[in-house]
Tab-separated table of C-alpha atoms in Angstrom:
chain	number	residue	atom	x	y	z
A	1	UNK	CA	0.000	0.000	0.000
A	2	UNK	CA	1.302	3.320	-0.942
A	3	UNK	CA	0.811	6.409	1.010
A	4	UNK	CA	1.175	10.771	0.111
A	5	UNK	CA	1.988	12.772	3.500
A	6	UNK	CA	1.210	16.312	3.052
A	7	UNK	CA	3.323	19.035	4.684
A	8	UNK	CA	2.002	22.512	4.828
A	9	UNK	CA	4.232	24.963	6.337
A	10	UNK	CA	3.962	29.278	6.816
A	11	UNK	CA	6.585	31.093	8.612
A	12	UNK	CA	4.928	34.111	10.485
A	13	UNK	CA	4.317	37.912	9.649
A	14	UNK	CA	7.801	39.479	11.220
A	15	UNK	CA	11.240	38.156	9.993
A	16	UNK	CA	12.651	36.041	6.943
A	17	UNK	CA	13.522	32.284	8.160
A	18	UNK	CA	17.356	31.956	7.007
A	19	UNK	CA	18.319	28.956	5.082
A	20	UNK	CA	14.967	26.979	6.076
A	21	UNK	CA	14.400	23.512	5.849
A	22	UNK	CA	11.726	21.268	5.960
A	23	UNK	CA	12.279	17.704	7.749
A	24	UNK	CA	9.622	14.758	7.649
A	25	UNK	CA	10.644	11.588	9.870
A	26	UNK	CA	9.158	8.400	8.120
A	27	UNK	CA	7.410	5.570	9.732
A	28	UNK	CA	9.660	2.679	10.430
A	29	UNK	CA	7.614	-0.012	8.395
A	30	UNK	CA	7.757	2.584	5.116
A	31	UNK	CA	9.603	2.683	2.451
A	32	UNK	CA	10.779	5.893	0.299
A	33	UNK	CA	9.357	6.032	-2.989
A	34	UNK	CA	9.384	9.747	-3.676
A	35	UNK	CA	8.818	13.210	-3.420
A	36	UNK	CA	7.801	16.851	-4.174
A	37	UNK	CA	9.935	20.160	-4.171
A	38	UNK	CA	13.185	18.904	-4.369
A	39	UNK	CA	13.033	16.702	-1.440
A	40	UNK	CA	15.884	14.514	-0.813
A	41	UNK	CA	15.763	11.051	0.738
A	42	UNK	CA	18.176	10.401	3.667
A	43	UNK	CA	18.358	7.010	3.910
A	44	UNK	CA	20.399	6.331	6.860
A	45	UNK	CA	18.470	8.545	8.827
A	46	UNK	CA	15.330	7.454	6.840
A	47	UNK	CA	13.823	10.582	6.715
A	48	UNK	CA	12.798	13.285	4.052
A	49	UNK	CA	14.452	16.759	4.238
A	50	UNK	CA	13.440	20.156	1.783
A	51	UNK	CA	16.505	22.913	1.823
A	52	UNK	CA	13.850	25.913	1.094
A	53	UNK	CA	16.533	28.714	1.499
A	54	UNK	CA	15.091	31.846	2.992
A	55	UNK	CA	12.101	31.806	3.766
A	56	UNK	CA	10.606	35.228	3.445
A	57	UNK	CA	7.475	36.606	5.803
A	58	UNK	CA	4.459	34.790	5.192
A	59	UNK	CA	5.967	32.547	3.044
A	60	UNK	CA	3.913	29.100	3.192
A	61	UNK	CA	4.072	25.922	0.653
A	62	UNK	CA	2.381	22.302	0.571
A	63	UNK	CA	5.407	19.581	-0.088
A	64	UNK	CA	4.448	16.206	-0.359
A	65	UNK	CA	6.083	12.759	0.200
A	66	UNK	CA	4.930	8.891	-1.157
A	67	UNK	CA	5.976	6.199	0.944
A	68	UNK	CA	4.982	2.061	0.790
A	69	UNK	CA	4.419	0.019	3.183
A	70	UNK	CA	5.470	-3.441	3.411
């Protein structure tokens, strides 16, 4: 069975996040199959990780990440 996590993020109203990034943890019975935005696959650390650079006020974004479970 193959699965899409959704992450939404928004930084706030004020300041512009420096070299942001974006990390999603997968579940231990998962397996990477791929994802949106760039996002590189750690797999040693099996986890998902976006490098958005600065992130300016307001800024927001929906990345996404398919995973299968065995």
């Amino acid at each position: 069975q193959q699965v899409d996590y959704a992450i939404s993020y928004v930084n706030g109203p004020n300041e512009t996040v420096e070299n942001a990034v974006v990390v999603l943890i997968l579940p231990v019975a998962s397996e990477y199959v791929e994802s949106t935005g760039g996002g590189l696959y750690w797999p040693e650390r099996h986890e998902v990780f976006w490098k958005l650079g600065n992130l300016a006020p307001e800024g927001q974004g929906i990345l996404s990440a398919r995973v299968r479970y065995f």
